[in-house]
Tab-separated table of C-alpha atoms in Angstrom:
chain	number	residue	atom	x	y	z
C	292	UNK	CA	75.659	-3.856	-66.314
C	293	UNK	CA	76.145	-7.443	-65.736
C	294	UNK	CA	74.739	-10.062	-67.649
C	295	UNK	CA	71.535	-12.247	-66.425
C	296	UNK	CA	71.872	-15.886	-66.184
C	297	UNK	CA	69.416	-16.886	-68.973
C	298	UNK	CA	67.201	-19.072	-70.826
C	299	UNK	CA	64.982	-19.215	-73.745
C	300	UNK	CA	61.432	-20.593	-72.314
C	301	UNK	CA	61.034	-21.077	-75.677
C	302	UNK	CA	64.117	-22.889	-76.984
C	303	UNK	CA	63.169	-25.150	-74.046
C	304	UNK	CA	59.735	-26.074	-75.015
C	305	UNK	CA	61.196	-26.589	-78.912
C	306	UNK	CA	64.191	-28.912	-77.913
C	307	UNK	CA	61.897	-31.261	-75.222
C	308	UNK	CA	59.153	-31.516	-77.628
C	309	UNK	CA	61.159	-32.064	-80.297
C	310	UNK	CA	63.126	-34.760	-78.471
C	311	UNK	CA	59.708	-36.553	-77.173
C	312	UNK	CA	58.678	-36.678	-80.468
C	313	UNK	CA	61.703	-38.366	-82.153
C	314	UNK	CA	61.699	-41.065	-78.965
C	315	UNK	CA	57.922	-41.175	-80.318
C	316	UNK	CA	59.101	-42.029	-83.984
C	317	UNK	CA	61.869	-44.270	-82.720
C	318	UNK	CA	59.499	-46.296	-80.845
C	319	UNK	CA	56.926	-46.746	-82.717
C	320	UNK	CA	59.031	-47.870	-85.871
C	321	UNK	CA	60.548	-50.944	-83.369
C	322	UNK	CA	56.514	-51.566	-82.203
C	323	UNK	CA	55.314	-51.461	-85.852
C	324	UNK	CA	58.399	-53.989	-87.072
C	325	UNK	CA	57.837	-56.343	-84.238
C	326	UNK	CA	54.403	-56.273	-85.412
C	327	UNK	CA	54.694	-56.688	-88.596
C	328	UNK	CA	57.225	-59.519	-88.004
C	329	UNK	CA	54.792	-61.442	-85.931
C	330	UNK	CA	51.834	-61.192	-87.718
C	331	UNK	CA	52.070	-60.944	-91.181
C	332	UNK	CA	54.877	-62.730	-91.691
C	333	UNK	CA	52.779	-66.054	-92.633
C	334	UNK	CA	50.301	-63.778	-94.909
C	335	UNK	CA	52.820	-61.290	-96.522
C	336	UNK	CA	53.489	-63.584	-99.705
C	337	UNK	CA	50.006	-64.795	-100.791
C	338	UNK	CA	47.838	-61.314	-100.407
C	339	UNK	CA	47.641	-59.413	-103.200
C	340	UNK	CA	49.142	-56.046	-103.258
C	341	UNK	CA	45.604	-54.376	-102.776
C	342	UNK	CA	44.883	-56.523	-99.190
C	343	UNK	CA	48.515	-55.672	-98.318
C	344	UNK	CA	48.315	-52.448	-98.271
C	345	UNK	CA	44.804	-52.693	-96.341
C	346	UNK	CA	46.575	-55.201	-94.016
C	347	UNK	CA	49.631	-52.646	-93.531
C	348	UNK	CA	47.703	-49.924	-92.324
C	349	UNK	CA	45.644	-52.226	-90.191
C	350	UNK	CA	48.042	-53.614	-88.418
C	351	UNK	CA	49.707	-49.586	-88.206
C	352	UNK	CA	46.898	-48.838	-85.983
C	353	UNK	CA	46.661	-52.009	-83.986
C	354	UNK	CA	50.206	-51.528	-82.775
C	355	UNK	CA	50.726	-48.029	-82.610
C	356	UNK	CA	47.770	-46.094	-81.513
C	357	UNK	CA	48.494	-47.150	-77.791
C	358	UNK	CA	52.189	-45.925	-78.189
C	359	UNK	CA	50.737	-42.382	-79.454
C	360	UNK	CA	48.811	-41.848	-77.008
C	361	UNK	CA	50.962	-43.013	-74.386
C	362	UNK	CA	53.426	-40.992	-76.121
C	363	UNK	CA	51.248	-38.129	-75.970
C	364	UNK	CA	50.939	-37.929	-72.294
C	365	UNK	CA	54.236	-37.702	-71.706
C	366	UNK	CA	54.489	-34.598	-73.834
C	367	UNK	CA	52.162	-33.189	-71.813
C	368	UNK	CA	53.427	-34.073	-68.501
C	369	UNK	CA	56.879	-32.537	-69.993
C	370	UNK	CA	55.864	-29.532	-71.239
C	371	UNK	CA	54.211	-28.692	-67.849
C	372	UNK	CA	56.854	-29.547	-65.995
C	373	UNK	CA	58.872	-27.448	-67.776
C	374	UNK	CA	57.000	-24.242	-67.854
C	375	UNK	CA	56.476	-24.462	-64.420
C	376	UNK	CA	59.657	-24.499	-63.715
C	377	UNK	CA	60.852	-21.875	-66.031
C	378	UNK	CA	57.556	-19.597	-64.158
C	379	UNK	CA	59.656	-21.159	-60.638
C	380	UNK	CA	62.446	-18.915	-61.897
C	381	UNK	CA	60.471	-15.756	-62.715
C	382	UNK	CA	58.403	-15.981	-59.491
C	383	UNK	CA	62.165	-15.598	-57.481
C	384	UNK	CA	62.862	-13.035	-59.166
C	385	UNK	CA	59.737	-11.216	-58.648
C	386	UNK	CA	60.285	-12.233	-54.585
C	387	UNK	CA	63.570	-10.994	-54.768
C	388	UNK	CA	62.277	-7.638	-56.401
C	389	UNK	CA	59.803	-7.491	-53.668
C	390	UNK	CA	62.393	-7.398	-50.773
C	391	UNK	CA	64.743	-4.833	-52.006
C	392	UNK	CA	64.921	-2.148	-49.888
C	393	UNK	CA	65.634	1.386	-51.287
C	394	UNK	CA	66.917	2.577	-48.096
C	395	UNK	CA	70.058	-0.025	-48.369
C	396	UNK	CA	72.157	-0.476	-51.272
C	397	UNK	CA	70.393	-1.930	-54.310
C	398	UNK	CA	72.332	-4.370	-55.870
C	399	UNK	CA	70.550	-6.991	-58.148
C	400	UNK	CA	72.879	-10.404	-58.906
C	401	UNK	CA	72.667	-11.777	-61.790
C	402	UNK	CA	69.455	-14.141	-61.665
C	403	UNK	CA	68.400	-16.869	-63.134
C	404	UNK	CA	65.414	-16.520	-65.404
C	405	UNK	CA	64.025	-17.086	-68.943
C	406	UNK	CA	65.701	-15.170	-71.990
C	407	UNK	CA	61.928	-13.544	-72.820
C	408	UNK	CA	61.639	-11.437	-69.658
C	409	UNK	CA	65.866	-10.193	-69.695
C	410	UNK	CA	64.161	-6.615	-71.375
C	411	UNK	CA	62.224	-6.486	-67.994
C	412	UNK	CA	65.149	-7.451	-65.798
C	413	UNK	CA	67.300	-4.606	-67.192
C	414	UNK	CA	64.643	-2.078	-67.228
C	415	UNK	CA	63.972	-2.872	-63.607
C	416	UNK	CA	68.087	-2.489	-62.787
C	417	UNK	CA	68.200	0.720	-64.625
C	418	UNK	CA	65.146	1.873	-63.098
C	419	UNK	CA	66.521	1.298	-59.562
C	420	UNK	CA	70.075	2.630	-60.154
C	421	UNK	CA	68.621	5.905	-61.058
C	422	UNK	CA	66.535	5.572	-58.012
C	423	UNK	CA	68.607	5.291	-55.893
C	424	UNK	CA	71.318	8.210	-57.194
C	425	UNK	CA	67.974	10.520	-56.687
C	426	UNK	CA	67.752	9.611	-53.809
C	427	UNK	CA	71.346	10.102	-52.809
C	428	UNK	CA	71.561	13.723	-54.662
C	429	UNK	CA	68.485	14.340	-52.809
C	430	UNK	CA	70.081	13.648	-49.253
C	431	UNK	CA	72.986	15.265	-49.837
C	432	UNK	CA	70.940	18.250	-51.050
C	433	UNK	CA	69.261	17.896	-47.895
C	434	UNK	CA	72.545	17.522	-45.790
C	435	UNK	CA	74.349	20.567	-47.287
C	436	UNK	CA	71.335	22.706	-46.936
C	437	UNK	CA	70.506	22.233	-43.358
C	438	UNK	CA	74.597	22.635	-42.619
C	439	UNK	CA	74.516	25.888	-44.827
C	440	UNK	CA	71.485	27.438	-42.928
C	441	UNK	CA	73.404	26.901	-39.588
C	442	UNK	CA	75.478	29.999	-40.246
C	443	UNK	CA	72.926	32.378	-41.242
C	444	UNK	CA	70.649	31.609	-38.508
C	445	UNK	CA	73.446	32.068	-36.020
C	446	UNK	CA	74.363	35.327	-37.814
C	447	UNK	CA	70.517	36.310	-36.947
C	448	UNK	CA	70.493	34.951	-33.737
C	449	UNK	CA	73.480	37.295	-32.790
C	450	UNK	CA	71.592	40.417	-34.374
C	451	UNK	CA	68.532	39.679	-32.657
C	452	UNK	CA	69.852	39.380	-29.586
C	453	UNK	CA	71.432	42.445	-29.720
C	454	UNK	CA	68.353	44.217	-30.188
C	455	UNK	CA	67.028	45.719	-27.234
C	456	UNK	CA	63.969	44.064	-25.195
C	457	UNK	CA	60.143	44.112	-26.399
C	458	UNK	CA	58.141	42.539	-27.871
C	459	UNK	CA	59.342	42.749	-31.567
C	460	UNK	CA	62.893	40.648	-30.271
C	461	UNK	CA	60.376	38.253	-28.499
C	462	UNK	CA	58.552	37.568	-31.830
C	463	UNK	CA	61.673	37.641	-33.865
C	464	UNK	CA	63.385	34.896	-31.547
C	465	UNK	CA	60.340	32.918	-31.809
C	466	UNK	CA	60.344	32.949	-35.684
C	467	UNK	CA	63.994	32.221	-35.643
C	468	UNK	CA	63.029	29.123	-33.340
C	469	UNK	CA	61.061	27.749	-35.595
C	470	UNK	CA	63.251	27.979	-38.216
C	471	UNK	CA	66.206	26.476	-36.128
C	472	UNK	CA	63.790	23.471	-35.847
C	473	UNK	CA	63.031	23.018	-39.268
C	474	UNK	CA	66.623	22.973	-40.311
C	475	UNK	CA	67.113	20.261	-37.778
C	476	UNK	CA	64.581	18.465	-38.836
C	477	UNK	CA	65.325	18.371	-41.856
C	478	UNK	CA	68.937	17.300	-41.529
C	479	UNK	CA	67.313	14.320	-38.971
C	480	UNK	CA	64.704	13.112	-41.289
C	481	UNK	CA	67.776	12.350	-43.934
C	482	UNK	CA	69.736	11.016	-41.698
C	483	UNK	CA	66.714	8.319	-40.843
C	484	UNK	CA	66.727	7.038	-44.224
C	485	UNK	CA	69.638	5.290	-43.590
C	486	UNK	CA	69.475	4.068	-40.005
C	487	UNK	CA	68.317	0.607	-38.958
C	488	UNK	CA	67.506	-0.536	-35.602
C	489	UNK	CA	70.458	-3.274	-34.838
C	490	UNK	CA	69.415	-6.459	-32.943
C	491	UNK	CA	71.423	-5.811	-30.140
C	492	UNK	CA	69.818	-2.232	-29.100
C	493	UNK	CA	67.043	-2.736	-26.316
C	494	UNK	CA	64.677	0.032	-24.855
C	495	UNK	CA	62.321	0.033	-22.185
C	496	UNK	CA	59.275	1.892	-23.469
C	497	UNK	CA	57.668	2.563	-20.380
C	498	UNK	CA	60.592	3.804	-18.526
C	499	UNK	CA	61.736	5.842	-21.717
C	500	UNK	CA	58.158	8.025	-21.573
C	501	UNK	CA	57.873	8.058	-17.972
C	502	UNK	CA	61.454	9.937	-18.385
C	503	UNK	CA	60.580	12.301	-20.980
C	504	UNK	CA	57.530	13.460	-18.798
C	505	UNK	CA	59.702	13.655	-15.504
C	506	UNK	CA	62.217	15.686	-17.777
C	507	UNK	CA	59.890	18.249	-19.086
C	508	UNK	CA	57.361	20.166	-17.293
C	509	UNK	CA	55.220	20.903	-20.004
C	510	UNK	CA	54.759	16.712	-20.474
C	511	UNK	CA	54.178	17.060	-16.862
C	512	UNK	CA	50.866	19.302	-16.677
C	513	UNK	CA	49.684	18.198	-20.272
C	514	UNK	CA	49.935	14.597	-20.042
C	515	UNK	CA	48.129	11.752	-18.352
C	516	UNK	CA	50.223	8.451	-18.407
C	517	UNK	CA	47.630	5.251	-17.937
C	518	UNK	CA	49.871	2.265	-17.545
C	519	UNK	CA	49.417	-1.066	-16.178
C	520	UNK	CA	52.507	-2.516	-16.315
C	521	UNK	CA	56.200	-1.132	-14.951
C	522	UNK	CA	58.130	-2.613	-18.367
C	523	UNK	CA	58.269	-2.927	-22.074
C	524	UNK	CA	61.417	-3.932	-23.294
C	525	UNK	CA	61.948	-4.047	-27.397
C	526	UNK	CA	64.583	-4.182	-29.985
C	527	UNK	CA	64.557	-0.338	-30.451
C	528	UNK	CA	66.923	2.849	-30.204
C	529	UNK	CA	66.762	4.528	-27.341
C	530	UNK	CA	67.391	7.768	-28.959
C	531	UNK	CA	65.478	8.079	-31.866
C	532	UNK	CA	62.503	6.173	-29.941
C	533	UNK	CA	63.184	9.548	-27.694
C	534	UNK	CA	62.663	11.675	-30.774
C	535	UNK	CA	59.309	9.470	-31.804
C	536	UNK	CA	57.209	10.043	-28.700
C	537	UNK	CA	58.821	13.688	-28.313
C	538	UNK	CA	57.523	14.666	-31.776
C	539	UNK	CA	53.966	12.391	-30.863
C	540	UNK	CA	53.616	14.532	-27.559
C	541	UNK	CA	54.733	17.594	-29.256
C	542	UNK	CA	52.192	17.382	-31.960
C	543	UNK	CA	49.443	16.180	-29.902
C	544	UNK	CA	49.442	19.165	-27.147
C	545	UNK	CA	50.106	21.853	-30.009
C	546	UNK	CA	46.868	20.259	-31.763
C	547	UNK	CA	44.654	19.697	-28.498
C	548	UNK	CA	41.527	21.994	-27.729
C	549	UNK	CA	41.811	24.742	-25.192
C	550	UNK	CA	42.583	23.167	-21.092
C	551	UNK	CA	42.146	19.377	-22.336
C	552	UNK	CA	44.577	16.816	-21.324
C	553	UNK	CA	46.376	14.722	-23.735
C	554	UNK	CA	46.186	10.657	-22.795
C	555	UNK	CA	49.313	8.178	-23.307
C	556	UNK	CA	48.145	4.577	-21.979
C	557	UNK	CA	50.422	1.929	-22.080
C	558	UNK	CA	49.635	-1.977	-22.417
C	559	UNK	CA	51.297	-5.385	-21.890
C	560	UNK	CA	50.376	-5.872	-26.106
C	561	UNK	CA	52.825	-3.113	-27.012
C	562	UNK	CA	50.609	-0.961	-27.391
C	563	UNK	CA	51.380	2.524	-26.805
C	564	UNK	CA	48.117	5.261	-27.718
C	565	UNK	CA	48.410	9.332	-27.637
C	566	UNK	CA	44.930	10.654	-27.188
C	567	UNK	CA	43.379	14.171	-27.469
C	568	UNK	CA	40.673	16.419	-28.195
C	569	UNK	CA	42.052	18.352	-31.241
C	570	UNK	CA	41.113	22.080	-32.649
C	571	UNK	CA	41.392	20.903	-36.168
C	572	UNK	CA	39.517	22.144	-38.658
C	573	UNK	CA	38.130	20.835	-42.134
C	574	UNK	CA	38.887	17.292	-40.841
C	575	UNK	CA	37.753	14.569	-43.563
C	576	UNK	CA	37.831	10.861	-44.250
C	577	UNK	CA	41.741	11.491	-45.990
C	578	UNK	CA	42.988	13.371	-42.695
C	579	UNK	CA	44.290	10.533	-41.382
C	580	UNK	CA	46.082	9.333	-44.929
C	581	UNK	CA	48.146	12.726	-44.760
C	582	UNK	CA	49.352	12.931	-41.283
C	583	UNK	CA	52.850	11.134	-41.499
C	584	UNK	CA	53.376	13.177	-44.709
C	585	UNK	CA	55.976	15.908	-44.984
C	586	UNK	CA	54.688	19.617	-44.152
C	587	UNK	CA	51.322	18.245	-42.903
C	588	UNK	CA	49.948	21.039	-40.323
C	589	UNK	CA	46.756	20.553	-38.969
C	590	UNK	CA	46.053	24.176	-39.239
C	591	UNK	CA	47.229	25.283	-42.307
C	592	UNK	CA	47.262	28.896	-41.425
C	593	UNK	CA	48.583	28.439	-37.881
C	594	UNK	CA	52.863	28.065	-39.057
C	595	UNK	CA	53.758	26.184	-35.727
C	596	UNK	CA	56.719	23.530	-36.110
C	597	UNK	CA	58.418	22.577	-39.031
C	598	UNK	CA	55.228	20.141	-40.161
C	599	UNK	CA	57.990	17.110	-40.274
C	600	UNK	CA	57.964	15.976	-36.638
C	601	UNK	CA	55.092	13.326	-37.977
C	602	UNK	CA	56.977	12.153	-40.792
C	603	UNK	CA	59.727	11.310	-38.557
C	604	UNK	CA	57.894	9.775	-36.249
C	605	UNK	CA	56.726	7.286	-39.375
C	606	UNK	CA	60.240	6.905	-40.334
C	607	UNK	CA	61.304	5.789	-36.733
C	608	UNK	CA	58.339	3.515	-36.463
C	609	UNK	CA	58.737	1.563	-39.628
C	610	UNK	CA	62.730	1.332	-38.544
C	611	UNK	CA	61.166	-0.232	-35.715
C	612	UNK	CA	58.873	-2.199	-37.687
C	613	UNK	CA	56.613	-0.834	-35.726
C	614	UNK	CA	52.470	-0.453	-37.281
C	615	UNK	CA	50.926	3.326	-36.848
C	616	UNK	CA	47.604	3.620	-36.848
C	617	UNK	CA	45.900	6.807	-36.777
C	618	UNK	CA	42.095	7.456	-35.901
C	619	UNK	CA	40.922	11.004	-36.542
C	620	UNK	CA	37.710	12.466	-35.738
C	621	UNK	CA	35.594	15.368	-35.571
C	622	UNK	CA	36.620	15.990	-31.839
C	623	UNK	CA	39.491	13.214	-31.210
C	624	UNK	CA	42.927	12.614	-32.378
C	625	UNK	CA	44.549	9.818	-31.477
C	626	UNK	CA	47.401	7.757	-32.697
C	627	UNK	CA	48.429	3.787	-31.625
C	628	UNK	CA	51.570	2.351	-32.404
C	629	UNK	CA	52.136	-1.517	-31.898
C	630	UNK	CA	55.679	-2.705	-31.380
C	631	UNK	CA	56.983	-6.136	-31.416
C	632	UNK	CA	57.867	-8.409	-28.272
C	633	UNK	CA	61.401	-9.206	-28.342
């Protein structure tokens, strides 16, 4: 671990005060023996020793008070300046702190900052080294054991379909579905911890859904599209903005109630809202706090996806930086998400 580029805060208030206050002895000595020069110079040798003294510390305060407290305001004035800029220094490295991104390499240089707060520095490097290898053993855990279920699943794929044709291989296949798409989605939710949306990419978000509904028939008989305008371009990936409204649709027609249609408008604010009447149950004021988390299910006893699809869509939005805002209800779901303009 590298060392921080230091200070003592306190080291620096010692040295300027103590430098302040010899330039305060130095110039009062000259003030007091140009004083004492001038005016007592003609009284020095017939005052007795008593009045002298009297007369010293008279003429002390004449010609020195003003320099002390002249003096004085300076020190103040320092000392201000200087612990405001030593708190200049630990206020970057708090903003500095406050951009890191644990999704990207962490790497902390060495910073400039006051000796007193090098304890906190470190603890705050350690803390985000081990971070980050967590989070690296945990993707690679992820990685390996979406890439290790491939071959069982295939294994049972092959044994199912051997099987011969009712409805105990129908409901076998449809388990085995399920899992398929929970080891996928797994394996894409790490990979979207890493990705970034480059500035080049560009998507057009109303021809992108108007394609997934012309692609799917499903989309086609569950969805009404309410647009007013025939583009949206932003600074987006096609693909995984592909996966985002796949997984918003998907989630929205496996929650909607009975024959009711699920509504996509589209506006010139980039704003893009999926609307339904849901089937929920036990819906409460945190519903909409545990949506985008992973393994949310709506129904808890109904196991129908892999409960992820809404995490990725969260993980694709904020590569997007791209604000989610859910509104549940009694009777509605409905989720906006606001993209920027390019």
């Amino acid at each position: 671990m590298q060392k921080n580029k230091s200070y003592s805060l306190l080291n620096k208030l010692i040295v300027r005060t103590s430098l302040i206050s010899l330039l305060l002895l130095i110039v009062s000595g000259i003030v007091i023996s140009l004083g004492f020069r001038n005016d007592m110079g003609e009284h020095a040798s017939e005052a007795p020793e008593d009045i002298l003294v009297d007369l010293i510390l008279s003429e002390s305060f004449e010609h020195v008070y003003w320099v002390f407290a002249i003096c004085l305001i300076f020190l103040i004035i320092l000392i201000y300046i200087t612990v405001k800029s030593s708190l200049k220094d630990v206020n970057n490295v708090s903003e500095y702190v406050k951009k890191l991104d644990i999704n990207n390499p962490i790497s902390i240089p060495n910073l400039k900052a006051p000796k007193e707060i090098n304890p906190l520095l470190d603890s705050i490097k350690t803390s985000f080294k081990k971070m980050e290898d967590d989070l690296k053993q945990q993707r690679e855990f992820i990685d390996n054991a979406a890439h290790e279920l491939n071959t069982p699943i295939a294994i049972l794929r092959a044994n199912i379909e051997g099987m011969k044709n009712d409805q105990t291989k129908q409901d076998l296949l449809k388990d085995l579905e399920l899992i398929e798409n929970a080891s996928s989605q797994m394996l894409r939710l790490s990979h979207l911890e890493k990705f970034k949306v480059t500035k080049e990419e560009k998507a057009d978000l109303v021809q992108l859904i108007i394609n997934l509904m012309n692609n799917s028939d499903v989309y086609k008989n569950e969805i009404i599209l309410d647009k007013n305008i025939d583009q949206l371009l932003i600074n987006g990936n096609k693909n995984y903005l592909d996966i985002c409204f796949k997984n918003l649709f998907d989630n929205a027609i496996s929650n909607k109630k009975g024959n009711s249609k699920v509504y996509v408008s589209i506006d010139n604010y980039y704003n893009i809202t999926i609307e339904n009447e849901h089937s929920i149950k036990n819906i409460n004021k945190d519903t909409s706090k545990s949506i985008f988390k992973k393994f949310w299910r709506g129904d808890k006893n109904k196991y129908a996806g892999s409960g992820l699809g809404l995490a990725i869509v969260k993980r694709i939005a904020e590569a997007h930086n791209a604000k989610l805002t859910p509104k549940i209800d009694q009777k509605t779901f409905k989720i906006s998400i606001k993209f920027n303009s390019i």
